GROMACS .gro file of N, CA and C in nm:
model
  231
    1UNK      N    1   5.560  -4.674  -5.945
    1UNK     CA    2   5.492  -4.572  -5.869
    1UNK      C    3   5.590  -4.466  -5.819
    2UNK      N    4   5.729  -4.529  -5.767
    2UNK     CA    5   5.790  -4.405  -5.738
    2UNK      C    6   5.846  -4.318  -5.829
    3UNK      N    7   5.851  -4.339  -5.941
    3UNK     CA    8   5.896  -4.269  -6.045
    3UNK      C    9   5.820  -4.160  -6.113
    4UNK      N   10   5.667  -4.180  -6.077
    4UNK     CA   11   5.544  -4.106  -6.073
    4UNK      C   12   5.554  -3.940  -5.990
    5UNK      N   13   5.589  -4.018  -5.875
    5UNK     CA   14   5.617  -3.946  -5.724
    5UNK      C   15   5.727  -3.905  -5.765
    6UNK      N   16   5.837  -3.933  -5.843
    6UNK     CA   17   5.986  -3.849  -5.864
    6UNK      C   18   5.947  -3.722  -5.923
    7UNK      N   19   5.877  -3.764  -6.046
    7UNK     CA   20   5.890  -3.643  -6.141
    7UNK      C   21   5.790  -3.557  -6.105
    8UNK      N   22   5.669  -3.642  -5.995
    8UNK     CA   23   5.606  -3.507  -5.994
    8UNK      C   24   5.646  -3.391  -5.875
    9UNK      N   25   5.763  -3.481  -5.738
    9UNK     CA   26   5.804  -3.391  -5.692
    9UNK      C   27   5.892  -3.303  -5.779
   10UNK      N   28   5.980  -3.338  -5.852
   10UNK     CA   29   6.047  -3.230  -5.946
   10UNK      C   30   5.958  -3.113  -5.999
   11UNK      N   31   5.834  -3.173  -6.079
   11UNK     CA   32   5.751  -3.076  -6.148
   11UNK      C   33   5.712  -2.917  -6.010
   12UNK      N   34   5.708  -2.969  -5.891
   12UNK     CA   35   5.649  -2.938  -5.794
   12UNK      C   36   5.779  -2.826  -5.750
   13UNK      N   37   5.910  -2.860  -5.737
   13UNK     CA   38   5.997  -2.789  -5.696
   13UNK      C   39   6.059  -2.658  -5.855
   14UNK      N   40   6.011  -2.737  -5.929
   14UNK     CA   41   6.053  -2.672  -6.066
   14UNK      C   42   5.949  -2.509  -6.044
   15UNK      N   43   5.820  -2.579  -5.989
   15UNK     CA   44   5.691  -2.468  -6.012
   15UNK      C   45   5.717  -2.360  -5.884
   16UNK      N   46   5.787  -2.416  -5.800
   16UNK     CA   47   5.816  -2.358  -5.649
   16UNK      C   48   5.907  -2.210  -5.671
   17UNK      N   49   6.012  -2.308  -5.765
   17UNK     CA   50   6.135  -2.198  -5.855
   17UNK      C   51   6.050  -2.071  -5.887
   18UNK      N   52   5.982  -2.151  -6.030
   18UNK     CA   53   5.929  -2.014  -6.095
   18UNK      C   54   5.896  -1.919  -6.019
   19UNK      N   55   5.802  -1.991  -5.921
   19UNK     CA   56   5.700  -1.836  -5.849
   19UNK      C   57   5.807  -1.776  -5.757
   20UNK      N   58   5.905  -1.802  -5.710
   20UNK     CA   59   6.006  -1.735  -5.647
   20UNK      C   60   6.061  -1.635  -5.699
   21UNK      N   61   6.072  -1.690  -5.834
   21UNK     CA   62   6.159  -1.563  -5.940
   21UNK      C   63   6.048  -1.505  -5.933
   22UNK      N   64   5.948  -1.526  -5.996
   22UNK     CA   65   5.825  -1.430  -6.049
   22UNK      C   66   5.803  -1.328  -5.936
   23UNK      N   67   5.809  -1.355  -5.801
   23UNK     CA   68   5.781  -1.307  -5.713
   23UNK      C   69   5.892  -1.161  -5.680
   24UNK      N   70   6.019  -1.226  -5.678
   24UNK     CA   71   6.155  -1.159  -5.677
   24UNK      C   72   6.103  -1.048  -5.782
   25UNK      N   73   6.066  -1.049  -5.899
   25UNK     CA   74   6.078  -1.009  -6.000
   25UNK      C   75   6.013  -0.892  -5.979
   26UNK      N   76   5.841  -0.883  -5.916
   26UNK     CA   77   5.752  -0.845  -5.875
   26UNK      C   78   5.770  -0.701  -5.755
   27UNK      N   79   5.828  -0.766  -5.682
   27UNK     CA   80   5.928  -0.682  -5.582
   27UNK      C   81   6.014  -0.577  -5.608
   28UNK      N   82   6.092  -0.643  -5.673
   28UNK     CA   83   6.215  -0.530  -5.787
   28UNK      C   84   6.135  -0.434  -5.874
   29UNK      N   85   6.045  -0.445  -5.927
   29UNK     CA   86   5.959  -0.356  -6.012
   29UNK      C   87   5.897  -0.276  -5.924
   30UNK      N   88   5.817  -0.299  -5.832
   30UNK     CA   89   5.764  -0.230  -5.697
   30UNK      C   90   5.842  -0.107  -5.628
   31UNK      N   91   5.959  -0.201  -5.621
   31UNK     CA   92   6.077  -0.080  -5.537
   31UNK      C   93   6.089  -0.022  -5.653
   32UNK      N   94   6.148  -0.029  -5.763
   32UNK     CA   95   6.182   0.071  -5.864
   32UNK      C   96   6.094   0.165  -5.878
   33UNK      N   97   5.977   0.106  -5.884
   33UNK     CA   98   5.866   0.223  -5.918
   33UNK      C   99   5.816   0.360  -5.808
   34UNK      N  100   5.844   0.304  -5.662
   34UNK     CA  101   5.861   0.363  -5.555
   34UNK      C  102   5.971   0.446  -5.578
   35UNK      N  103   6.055   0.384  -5.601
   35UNK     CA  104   6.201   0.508  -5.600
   35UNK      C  105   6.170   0.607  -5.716
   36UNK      N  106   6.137   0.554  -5.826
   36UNK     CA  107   6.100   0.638  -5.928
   36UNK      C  108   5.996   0.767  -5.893
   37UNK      N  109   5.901   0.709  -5.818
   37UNK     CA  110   5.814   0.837  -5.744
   37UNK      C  111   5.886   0.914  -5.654
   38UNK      N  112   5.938   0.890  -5.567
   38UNK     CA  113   6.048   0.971  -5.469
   38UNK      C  114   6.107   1.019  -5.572
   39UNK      N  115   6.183   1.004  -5.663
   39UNK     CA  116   6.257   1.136  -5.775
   39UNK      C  117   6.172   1.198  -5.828
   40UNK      N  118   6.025   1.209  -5.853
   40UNK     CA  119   5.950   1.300  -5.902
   40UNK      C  120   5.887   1.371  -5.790
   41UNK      N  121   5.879   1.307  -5.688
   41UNK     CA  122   5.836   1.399  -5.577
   41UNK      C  123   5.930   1.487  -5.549
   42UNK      N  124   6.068   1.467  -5.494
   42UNK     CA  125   6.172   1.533  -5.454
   42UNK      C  126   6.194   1.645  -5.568
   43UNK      N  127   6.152   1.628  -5.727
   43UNK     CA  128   6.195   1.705  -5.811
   43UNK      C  129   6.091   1.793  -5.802
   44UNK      N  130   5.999   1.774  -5.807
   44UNK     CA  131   5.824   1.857  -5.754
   44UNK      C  132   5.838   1.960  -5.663
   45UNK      N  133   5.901   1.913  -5.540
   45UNK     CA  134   5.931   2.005  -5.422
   45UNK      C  135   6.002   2.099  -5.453
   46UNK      N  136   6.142   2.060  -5.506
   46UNK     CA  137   6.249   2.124  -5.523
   46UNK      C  138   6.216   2.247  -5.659
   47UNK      N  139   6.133   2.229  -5.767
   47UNK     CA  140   6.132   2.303  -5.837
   47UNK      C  141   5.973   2.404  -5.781
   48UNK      N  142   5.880   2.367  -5.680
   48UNK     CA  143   5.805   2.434  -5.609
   48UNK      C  144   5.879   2.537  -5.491
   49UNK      N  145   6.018   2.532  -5.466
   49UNK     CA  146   6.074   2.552  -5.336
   49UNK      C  147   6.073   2.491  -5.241
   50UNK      N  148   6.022   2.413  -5.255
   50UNK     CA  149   5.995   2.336  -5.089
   50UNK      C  150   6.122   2.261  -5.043
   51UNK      N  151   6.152   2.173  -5.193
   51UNK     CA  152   6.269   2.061  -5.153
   51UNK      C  153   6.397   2.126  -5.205
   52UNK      N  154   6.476   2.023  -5.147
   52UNK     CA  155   6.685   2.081  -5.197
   52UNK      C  156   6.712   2.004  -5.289
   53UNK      N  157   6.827   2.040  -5.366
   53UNK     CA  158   6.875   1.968  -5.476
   53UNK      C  159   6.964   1.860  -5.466
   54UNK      N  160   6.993   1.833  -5.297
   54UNK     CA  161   7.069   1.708  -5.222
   54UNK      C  162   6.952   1.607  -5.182
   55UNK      N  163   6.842   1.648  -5.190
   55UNK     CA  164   6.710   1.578  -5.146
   55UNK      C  165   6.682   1.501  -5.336
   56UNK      N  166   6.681   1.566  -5.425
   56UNK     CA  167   6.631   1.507  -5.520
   56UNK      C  168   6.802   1.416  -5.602
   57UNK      N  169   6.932   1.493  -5.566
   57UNK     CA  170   7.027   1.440  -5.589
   57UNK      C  171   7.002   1.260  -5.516
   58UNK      N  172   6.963   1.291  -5.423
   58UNK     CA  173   7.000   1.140  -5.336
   58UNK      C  174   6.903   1.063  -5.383
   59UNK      N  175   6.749   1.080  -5.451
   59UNK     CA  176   6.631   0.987  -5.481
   59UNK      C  177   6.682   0.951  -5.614
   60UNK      N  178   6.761   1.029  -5.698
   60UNK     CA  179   6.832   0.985  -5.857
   60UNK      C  180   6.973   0.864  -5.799
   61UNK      N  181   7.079   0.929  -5.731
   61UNK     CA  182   7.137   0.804  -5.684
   61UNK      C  183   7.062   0.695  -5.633
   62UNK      N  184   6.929   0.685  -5.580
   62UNK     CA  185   6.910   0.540  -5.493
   62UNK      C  186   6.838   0.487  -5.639
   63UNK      N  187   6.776   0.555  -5.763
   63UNK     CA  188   6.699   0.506  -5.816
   63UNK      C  189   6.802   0.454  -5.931
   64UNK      N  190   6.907   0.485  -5.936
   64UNK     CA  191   7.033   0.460  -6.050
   64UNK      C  192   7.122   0.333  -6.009
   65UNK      N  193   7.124   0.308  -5.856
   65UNK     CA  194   7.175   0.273  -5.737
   65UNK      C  195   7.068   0.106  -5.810
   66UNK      N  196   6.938   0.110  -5.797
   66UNK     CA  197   6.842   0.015  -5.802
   66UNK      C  198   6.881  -0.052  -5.953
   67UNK      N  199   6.884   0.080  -6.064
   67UNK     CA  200   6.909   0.016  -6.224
   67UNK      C  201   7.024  -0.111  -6.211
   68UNK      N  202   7.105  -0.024  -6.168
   68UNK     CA  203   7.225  -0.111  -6.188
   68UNK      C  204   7.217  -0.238  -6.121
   69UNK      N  205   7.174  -0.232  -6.036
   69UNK     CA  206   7.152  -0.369  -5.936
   69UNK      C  207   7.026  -0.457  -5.985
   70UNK      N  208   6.962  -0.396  -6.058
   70UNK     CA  209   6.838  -0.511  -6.112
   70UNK      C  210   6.790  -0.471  -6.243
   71UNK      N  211   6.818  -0.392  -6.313
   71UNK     CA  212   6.786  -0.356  -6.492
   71UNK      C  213   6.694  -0.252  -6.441
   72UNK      N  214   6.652  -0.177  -6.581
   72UNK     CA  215   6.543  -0.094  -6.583
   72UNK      C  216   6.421  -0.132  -6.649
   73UNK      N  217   6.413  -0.253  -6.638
   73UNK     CA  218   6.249  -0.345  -6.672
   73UNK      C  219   6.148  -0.252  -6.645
   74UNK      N  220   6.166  -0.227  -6.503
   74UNK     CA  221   6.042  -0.155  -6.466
   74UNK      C  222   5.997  -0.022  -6.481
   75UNK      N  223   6.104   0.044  -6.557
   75UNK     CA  224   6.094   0.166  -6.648
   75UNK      C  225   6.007   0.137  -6.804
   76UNK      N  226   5.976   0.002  -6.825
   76UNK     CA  227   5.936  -0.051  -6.941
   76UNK      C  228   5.799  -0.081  -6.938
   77UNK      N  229   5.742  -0.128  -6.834
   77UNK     CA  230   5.590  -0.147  -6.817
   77UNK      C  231   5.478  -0.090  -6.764
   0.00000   0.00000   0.00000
């Protein structure tokens, strides 16, 4: 019986894993896609007049800033 109870706590912590990543994963795509809108907004403004080219400079660093730190997956879906 406890060997029942072993593997199915394993199965249980194994499934715990996944959705953590999946979740992580979920998040990272979210922010990317957010930052990705802030560089089209900031570029919107800026080529309307409204915004500066240090305003859309800084939404390309945070969104280049994000690639590097987690891939560009979310440029993919």
């Amino acid at each position: 019986m406890s060997g029942f109870l072993d593997r199915a706590k394993e199965q249980a912590k194994q499934g715990l894993a996944q959705g953590k990543q999946k979740v992580d994963e979920l998040q990272q795509q979210r922010a990317g896609n957010d930052l990705l809108r802030k560089l089209g907004a900031a570029y919107y403004a800026e080529r309307r007049g409204s915004g500066t080219p240090e305003a859309t400079q800084s939404a390309l660093t945070a969104l280049e800033a994000h690639i590097t730190a987690h891939g560009d997956g979310f440029l993919h879906s």
